[in-house]
JSON list of C-alpha atoms in Angstrom, two decimals:
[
{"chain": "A", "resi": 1, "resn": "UNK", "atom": "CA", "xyz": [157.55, 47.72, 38.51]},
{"chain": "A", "resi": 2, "resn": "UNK", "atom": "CA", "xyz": [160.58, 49.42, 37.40]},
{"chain": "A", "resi": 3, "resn": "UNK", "atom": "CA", "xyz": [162.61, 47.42, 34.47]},
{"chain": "A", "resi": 4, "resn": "UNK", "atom": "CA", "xyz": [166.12, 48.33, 35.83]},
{"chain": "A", "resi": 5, "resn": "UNK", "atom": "CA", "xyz": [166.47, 50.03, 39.21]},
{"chain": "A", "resi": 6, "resn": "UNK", "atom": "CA", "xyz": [169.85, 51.09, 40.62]},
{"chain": "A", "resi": 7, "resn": "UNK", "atom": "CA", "xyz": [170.76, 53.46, 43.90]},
{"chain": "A", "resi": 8, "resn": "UNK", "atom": "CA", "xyz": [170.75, 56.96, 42.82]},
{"chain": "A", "resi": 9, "resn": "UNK", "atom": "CA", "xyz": [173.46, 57.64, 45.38]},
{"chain": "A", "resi": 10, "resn": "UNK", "atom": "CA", "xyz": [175.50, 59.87, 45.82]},
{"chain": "A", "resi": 11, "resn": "UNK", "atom": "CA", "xyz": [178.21, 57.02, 46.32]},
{"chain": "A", "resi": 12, "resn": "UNK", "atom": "CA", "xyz": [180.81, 58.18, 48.09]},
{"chain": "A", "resi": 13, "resn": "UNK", "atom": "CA", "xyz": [184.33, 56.30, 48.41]},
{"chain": "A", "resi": 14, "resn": "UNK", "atom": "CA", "xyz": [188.07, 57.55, 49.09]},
{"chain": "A", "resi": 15, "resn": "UNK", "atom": "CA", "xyz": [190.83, 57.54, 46.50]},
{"chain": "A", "resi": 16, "resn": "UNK", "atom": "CA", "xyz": [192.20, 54.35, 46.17]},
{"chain": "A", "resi": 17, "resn": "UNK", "atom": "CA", "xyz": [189.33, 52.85, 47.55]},
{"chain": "A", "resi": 18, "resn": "UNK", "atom": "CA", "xyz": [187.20, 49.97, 45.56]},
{"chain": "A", "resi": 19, "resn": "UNK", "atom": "CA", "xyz": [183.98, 51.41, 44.74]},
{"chain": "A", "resi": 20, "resn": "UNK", "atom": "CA", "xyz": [180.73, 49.00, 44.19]},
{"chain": "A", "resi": 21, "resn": "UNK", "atom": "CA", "xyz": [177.71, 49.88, 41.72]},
{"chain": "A", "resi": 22, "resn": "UNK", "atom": "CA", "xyz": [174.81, 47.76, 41.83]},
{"chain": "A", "resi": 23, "resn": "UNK", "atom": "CA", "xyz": [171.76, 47.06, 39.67]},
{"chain": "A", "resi": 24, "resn": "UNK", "atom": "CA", "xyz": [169.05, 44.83, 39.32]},
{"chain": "A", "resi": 25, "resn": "UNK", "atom": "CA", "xyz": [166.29, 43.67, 36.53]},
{"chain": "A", "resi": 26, "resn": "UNK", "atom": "CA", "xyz": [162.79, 42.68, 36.03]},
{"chain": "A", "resi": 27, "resn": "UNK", "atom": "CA", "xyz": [163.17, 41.10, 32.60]},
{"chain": "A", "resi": 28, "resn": "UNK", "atom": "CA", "xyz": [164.35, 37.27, 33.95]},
{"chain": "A", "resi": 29, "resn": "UNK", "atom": "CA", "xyz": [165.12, 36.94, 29.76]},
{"chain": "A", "resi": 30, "resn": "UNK", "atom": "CA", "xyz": [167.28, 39.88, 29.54]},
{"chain": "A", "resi": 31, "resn": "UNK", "atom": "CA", "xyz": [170.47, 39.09, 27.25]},
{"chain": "A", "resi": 32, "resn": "UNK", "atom": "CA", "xyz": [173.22, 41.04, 27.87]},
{"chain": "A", "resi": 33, "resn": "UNK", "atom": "CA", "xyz": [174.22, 43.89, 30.43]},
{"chain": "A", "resi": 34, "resn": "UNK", "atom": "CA", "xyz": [176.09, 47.55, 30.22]},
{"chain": "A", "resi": 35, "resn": "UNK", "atom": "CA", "xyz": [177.76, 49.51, 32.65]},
{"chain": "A", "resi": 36, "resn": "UNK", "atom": "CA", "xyz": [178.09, 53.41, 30.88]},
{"chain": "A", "resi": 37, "resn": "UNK", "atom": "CA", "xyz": [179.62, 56.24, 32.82]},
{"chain": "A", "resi": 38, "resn": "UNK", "atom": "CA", "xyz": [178.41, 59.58, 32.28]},
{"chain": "A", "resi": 39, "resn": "UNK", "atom": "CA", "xyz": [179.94, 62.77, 32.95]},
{"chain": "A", "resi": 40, "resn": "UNK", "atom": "CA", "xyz": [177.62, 66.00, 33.77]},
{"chain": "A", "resi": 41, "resn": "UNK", "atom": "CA", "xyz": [176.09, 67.27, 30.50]},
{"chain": "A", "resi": 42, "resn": "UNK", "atom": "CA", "xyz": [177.83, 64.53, 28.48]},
{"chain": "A", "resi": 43, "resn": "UNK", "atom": "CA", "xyz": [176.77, 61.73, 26.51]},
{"chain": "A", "resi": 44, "resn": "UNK", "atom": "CA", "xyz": [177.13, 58.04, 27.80]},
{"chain": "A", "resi": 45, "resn": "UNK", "atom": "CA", "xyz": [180.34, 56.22, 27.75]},
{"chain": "A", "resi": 46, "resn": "UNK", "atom": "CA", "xyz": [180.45, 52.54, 27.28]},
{"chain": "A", "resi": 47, "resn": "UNK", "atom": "CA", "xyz": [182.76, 50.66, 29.84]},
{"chain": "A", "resi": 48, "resn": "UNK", "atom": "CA", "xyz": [182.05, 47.11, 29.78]},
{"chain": "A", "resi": 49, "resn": "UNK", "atom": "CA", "xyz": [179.65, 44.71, 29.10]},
{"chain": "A", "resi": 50, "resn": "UNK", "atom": "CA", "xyz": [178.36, 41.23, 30.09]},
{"chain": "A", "resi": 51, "resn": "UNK", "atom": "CA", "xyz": [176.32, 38.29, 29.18]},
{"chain": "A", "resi": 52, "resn": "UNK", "atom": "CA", "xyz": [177.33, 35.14, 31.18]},
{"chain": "A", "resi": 53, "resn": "UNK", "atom": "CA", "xyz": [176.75, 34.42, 34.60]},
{"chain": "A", "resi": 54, "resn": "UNK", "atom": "CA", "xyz": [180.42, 35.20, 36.85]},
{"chain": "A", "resi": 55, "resn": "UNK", "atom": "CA", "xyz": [182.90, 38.05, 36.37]},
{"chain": "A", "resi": 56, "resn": "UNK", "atom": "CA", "xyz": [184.39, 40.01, 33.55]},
{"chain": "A", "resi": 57, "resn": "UNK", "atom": "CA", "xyz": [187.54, 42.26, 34.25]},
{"chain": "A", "resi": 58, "resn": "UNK", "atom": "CA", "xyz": [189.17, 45.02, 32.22]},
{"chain": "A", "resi": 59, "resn": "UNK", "atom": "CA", "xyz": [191.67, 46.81, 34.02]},
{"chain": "A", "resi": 60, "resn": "UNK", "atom": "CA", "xyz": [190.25, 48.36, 37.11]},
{"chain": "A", "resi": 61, "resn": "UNK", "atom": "CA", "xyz": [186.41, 47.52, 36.34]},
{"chain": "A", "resi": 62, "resn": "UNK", "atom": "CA", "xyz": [185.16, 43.99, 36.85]},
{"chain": "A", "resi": 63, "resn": "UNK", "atom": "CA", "xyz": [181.35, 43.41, 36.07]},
{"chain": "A", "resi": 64, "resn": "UNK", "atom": "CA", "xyz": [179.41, 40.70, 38.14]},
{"chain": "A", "resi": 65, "resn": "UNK", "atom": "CA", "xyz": [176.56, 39.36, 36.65]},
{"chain": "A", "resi": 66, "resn": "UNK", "atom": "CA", "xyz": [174.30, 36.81, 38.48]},
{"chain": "A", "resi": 67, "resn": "UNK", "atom": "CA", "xyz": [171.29, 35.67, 36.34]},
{"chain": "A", "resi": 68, "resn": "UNK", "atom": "CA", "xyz": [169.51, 33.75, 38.95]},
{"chain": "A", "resi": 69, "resn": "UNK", "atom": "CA", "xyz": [169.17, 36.84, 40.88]},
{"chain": "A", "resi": 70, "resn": "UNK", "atom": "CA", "xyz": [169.08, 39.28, 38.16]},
{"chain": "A", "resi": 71, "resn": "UNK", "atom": "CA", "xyz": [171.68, 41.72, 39.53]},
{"chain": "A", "resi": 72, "resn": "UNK", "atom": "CA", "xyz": [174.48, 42.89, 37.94]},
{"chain": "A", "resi": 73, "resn": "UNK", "atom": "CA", "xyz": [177.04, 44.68, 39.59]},
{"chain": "A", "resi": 74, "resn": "UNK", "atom": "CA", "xyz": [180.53, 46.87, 38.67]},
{"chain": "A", "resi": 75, "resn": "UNK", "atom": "CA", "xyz": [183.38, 47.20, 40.81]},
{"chain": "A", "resi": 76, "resn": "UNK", "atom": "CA", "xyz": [186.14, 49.85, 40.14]},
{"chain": "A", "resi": 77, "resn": "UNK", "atom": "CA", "xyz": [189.40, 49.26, 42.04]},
{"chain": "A", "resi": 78, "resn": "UNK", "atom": "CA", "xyz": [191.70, 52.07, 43.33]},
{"chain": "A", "resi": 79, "resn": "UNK", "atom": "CA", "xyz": [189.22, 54.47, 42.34]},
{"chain": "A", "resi": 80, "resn": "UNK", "atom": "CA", "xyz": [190.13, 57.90, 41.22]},
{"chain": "A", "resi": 81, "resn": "UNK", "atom": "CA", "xyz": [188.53, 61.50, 41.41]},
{"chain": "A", "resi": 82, "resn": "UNK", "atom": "CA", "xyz": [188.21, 61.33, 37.36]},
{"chain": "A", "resi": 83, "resn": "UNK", "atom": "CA", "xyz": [186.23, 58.00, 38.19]},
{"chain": "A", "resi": 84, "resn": "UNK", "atom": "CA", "xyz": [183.34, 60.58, 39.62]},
{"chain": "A", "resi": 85, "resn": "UNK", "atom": "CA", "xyz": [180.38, 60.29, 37.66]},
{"chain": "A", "resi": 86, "resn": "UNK", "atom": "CA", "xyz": [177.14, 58.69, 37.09]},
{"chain": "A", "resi": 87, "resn": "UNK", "atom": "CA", "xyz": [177.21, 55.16, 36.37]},
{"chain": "A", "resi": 88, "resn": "UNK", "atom": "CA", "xyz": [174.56, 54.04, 34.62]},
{"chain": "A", "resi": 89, "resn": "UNK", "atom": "CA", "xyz": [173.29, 49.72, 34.24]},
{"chain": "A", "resi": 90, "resn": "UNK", "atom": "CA", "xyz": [171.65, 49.35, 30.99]},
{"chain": "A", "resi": 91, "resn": "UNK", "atom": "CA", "xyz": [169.81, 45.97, 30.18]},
{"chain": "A", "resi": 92, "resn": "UNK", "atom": "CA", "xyz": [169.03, 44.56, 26.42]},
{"chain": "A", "resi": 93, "resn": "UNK", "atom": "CA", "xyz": [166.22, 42.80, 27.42]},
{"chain": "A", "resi": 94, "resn": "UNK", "atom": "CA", "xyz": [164.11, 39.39, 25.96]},
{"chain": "A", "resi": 95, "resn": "UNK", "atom": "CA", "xyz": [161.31, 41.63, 24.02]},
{"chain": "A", "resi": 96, "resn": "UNK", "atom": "CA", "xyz": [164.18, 43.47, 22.15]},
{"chain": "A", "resi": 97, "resn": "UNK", "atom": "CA", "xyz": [165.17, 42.22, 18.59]},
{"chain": "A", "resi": 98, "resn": "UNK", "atom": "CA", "xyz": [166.31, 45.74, 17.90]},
{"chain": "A", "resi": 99, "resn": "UNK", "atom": "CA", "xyz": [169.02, 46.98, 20.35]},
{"chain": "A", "resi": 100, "resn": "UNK", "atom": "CA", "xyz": [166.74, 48.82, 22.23]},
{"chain": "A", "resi": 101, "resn": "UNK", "atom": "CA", "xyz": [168.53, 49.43, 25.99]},
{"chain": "A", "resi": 102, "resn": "UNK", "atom": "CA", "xyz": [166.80, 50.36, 28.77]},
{"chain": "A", "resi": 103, "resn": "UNK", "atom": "CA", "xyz": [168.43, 52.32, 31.47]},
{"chain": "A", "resi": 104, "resn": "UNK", "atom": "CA", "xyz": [168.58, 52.39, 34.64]},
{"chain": "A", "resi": 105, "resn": "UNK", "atom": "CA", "xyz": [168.52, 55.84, 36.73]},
{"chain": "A", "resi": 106, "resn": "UNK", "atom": "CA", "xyz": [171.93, 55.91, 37.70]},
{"chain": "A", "resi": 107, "resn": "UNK", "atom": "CA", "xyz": [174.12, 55.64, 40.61]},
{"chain": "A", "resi": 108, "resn": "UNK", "atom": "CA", "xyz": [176.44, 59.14, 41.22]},
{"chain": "A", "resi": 109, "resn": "UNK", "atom": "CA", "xyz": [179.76, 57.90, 42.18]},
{"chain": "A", "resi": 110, "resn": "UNK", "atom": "CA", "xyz": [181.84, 60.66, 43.85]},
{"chain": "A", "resi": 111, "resn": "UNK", "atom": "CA", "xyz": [185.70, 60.00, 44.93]},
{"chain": "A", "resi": 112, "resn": "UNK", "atom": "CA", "xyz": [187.15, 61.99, 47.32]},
{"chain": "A", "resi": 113, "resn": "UNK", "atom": "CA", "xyz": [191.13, 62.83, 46.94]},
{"chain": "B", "resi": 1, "resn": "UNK", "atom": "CA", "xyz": [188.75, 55.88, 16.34]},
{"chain": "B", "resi": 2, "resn": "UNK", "atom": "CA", "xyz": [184.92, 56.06, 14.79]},
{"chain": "B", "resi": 3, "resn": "UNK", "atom": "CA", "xyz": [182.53, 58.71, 16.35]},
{"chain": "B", "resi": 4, "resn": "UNK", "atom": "CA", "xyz": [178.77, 59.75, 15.72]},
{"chain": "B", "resi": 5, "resn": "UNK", "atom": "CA", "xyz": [178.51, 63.08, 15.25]},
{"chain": "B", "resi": 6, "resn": "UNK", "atom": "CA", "xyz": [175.25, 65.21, 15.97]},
{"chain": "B", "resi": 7, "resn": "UNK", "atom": "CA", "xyz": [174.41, 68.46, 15.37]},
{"chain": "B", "resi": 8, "resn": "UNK", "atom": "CA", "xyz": [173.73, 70.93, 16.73]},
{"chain": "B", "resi": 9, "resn": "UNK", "atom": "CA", "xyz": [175.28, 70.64, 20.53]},
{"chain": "B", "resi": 10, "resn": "UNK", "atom": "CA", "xyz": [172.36, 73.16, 21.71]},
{"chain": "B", "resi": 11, "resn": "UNK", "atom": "CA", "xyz": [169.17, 74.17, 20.63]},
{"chain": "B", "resi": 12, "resn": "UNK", "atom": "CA", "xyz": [166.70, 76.94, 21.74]},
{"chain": "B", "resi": 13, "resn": "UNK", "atom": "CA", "xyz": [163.21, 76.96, 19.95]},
{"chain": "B", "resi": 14, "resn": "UNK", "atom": "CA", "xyz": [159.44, 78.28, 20.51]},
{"chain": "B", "resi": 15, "resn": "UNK", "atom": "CA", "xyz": [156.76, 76.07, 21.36]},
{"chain": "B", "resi": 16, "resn": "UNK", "atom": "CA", "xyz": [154.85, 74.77, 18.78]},
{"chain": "B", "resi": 17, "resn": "UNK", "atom": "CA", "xyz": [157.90, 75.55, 16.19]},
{"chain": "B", "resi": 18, "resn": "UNK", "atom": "CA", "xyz": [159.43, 72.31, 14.49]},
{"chain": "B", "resi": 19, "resn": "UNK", "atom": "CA", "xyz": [163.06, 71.02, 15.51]},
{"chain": "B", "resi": 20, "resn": "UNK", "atom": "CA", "xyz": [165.22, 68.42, 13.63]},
{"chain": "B", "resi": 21, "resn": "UNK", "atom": "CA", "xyz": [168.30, 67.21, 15.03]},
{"chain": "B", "resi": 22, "resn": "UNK", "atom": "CA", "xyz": [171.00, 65.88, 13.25]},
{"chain": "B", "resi": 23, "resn": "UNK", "atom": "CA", "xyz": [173.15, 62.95, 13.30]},
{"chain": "B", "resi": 24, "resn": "UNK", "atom": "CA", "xyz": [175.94, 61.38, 11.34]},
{"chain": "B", "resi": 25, "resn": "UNK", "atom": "CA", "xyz": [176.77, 57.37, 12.64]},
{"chain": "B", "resi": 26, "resn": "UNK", "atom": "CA", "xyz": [179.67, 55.36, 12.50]},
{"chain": "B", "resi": 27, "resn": "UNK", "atom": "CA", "xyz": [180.33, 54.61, 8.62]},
{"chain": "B", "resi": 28, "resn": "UNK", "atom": "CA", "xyz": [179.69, 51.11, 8.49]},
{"chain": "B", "resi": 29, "resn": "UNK", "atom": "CA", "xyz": [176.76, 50.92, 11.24]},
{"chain": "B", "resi": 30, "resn": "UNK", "atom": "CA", "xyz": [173.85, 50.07, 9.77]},
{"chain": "B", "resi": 31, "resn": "UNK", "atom": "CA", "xyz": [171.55, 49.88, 13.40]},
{"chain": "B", "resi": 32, "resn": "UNK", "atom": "CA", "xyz": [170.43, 53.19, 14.67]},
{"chain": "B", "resi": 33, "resn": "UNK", "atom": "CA", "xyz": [168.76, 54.96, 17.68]},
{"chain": "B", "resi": 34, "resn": "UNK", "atom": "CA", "xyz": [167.79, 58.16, 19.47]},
{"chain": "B", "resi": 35, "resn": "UNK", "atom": "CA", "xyz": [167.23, 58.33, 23.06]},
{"chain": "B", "resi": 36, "resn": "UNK", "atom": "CA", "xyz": [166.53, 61.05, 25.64]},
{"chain": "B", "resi": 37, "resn": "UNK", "atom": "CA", "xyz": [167.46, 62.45, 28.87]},
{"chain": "B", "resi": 38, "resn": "UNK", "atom": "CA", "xyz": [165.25, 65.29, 30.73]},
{"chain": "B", "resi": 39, "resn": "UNK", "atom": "CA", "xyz": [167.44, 66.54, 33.27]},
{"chain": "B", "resi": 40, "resn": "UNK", "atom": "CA", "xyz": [168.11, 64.90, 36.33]},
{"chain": "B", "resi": 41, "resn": "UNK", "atom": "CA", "xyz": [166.36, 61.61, 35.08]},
{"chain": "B", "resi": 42, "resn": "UNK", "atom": "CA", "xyz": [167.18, 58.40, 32.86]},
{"chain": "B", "resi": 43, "resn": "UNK", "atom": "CA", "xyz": [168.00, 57.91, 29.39]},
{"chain": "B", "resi": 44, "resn": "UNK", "atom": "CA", "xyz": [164.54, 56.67, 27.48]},
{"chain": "B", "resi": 45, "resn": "UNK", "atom": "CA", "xyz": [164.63, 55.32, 24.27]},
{"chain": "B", "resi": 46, "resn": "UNK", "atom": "CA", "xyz": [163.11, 56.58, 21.53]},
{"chain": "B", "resi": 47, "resn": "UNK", "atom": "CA", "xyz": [163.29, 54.75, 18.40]},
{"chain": "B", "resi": 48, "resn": "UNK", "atom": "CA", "xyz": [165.41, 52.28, 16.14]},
{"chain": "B", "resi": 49, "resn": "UNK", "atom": "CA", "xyz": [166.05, 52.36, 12.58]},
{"chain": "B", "resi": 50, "resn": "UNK", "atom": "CA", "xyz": [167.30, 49.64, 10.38]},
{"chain": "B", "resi": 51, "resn": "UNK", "atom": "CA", "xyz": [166.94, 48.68, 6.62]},
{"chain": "B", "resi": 52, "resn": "UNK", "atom": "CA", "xyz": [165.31, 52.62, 6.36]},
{"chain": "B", "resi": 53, "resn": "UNK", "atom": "CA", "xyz": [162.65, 52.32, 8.38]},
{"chain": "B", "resi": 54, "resn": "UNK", "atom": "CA", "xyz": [161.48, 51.85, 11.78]},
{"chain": "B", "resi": 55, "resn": "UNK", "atom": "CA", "xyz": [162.19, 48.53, 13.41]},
{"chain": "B", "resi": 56, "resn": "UNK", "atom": "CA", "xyz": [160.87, 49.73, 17.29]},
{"chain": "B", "resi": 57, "resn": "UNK", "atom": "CA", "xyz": [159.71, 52.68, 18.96]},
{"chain": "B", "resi": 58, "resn": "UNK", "atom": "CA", "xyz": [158.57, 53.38, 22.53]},
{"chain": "B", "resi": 59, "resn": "UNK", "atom": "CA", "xyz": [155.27, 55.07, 23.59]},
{"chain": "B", "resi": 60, "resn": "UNK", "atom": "CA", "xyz": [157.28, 58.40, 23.69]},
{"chain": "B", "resi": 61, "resn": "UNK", "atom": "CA", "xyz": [157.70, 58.32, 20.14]},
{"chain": "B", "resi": 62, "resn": "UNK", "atom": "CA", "xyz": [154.45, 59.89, 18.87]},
{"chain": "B", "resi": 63, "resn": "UNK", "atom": "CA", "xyz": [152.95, 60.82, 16.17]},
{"chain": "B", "resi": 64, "resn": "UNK", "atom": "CA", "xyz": [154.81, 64.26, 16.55]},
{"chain": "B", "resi": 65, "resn": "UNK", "atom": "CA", "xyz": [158.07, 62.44, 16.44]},
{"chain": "B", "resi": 66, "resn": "UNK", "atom": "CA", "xyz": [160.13, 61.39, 13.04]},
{"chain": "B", "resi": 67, "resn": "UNK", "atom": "CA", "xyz": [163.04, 60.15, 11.99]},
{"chain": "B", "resi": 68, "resn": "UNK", "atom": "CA", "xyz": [164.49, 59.97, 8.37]},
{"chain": "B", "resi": 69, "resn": "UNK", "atom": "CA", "xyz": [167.95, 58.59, 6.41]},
{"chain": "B", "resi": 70, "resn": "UNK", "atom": "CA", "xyz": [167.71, 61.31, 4.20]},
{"chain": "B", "resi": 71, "resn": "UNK", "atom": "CA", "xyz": [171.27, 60.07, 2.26]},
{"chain": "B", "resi": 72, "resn": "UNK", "atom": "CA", "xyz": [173.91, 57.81, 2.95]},
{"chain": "B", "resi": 73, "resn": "UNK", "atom": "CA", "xyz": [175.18, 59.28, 5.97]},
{"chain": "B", "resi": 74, "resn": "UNK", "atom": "CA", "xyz": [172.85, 61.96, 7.83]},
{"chain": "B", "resi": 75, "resn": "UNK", "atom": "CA", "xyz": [170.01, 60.20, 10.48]},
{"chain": "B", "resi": 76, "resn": "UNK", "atom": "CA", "xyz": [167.67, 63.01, 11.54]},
{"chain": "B", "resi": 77, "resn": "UNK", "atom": "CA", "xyz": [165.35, 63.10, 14.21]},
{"chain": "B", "resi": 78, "resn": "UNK", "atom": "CA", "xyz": [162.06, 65.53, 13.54]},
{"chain": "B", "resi": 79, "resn": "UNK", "atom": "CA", "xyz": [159.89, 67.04, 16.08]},
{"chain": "B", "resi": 80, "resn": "UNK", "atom": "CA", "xyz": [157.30, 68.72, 14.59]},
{"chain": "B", "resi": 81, "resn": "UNK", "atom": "CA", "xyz": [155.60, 71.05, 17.25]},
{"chain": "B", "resi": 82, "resn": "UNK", "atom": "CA", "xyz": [157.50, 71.23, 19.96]},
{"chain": "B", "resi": 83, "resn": "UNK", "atom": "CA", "xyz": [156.36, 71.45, 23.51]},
{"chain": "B", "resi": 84, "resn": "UNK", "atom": "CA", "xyz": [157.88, 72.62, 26.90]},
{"chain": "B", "resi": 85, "resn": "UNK", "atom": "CA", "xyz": [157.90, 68.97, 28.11]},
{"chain": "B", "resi": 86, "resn": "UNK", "atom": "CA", "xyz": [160.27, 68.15, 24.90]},
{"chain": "B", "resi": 87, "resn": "UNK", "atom": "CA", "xyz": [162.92, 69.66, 26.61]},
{"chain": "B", "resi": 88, "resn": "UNK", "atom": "CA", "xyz": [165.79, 67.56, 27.04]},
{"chain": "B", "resi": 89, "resn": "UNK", "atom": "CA", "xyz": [169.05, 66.41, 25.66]},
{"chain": "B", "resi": 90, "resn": "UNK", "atom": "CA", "xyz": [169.12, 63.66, 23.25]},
{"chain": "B", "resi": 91, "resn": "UNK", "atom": "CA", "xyz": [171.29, 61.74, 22.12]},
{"chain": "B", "resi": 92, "resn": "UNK", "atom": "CA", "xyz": [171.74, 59.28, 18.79]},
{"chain": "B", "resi": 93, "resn": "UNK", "atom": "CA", "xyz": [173.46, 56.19, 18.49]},
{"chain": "B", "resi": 94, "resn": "UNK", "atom": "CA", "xyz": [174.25, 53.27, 16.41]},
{"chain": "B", "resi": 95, "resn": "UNK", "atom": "CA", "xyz": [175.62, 49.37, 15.90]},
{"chain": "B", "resi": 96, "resn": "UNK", "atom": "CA", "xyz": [176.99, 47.10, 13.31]},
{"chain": "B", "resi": 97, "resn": "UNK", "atom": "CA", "xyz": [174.05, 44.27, 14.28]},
{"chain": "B", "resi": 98, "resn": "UNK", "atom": "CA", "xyz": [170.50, 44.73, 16.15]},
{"chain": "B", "resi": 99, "resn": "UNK", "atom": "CA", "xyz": [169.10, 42.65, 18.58]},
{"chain": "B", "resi": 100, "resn": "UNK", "atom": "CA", "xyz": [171.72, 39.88, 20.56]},
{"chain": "B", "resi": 101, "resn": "UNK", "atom": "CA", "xyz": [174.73, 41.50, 18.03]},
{"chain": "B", "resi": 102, "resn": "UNK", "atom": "CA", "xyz": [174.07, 44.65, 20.14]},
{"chain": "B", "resi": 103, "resn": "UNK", "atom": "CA", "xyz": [175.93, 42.85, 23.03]},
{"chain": "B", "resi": 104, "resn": "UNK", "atom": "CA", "xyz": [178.70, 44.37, 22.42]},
{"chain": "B", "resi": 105, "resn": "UNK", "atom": "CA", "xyz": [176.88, 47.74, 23.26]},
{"chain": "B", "resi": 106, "resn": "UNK", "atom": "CA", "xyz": [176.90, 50.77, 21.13]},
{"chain": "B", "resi": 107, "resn": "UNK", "atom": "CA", "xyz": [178.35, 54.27, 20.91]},
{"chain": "B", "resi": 108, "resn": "UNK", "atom": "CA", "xyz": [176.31, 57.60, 21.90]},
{"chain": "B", "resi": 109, "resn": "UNK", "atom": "CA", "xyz": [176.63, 61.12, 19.90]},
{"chain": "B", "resi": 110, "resn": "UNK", "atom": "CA", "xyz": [178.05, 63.67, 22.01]},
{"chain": "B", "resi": 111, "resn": "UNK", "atom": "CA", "xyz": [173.89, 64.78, 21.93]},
{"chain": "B", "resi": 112, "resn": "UNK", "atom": "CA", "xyz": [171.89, 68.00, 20.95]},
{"chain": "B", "resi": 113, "resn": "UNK", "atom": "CA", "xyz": [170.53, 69.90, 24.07]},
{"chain": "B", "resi": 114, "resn": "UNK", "atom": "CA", "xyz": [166.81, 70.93, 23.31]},
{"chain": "B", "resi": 115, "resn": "UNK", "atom": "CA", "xyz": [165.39, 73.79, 24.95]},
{"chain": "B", "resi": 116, "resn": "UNK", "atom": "CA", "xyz": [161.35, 74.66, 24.50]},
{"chain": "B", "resi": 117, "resn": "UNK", "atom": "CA", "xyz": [160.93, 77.81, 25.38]}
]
């Protein structure tokens, strides 16, 4: 059973439009949640993150995060063509005393102008 | 604002010939981590280091695998002899706190692309 499992995509949305990144988890204990975007060949690039059950906004991003039904979710308003990239849901989960993250695969997000 | 540095941003080597990668954290870090990412799939994690030693590593992390605080400042990951499936990017991070003080999420190096050739 994969630990974090997200739509590999491509996700394809106008600009302008509200794009919406989803992810689920295994680990029913796992404490806190990360949306990273990452360009191609780059390094990952936090953009928010989450612990408690509801919705977190910062700017254009809000982060949805539902416990119950282990899904987490990131919506990007009046997305851009610089928004294109691959978003990747990272998980901190219960076994981890040591900041170990585990990924998910990533869901390509492309905006069309 | 505070960036980890690692060095070098590419890397060719032979099989079999050791590799070690080089990172610099965030000054007043003290958590840190290397992952990986072959191309085209996820980012795996490696290792953690805290209080200059290993605090977790995943299956990956063999006995080919290293990782060192030589000084104050440099956090170097060794691969011994490397192989063709080694190939990847990878990328080394750190935190102020482990475990539920990594909430807050932590900031990647700009990574080291390995090549095994």
């Amino acid at each position: 059973q994969k630990e974090v499992e997200q739509n590999s995509g491509p996700l394809s949305v106008p600009e302008g439009a509200i794009a919406s990144l989803n992810c689920t988890y295994s680990d029913r204990g796992s404490q806190s949640f990360f949306w990273y975007r990452q360009y191609s060949g780059k390094s990952p690039e936090l953009i928010m993150f989450i612990y408690s059950n509801g919705d977190k906004e910062d700017g254009r991003f809000t982060a949805q995060l539902n416990k119950a039904s282990q899904y987490v979710s990131l919506l990007i308003r009046d997305s851009q063509p610089s928004d294109s990239a691959t978003y990747l849901c990272a998980v901190l989960p219960t076994s981890s005393n040591t900041g170990k993250l585990i990924f998910g695969q990533g869901t390509t997000l492309q905006v069309k102008p | 604002e505070p960036e980890v540095t690692q060095t070098p941003s590419h890397q060719v080597t032979q099989m079999g010939q050791e590799v070690i990668l080089r990172c610099v954290p965030i000054s007043n870090h003290l958590y840190f981590y290397w992952y990986r990412q072959i191309l085209g799939q996820k980012v795996e994690f490696l290792v953690s280091f805290y209080n200059n030693e290993i605090s977790e590593k995943s299956e990956i992390f063999d006995d080919q695998f290293s990782v060192e605080r030589p000084d104050g400042s440099n956090f170097t990951l060794k691969i011994r002899s490397t192989k063709l499936e080694d190939s990847a990017m990878y990328f080394c991070a750190s935190s102020e706190a482990g475990g539920t003080g990594t909430g807050y999420g932590y900031t990647f190096g700009s990574g080291t692309r390995l090549t095994v050739v």
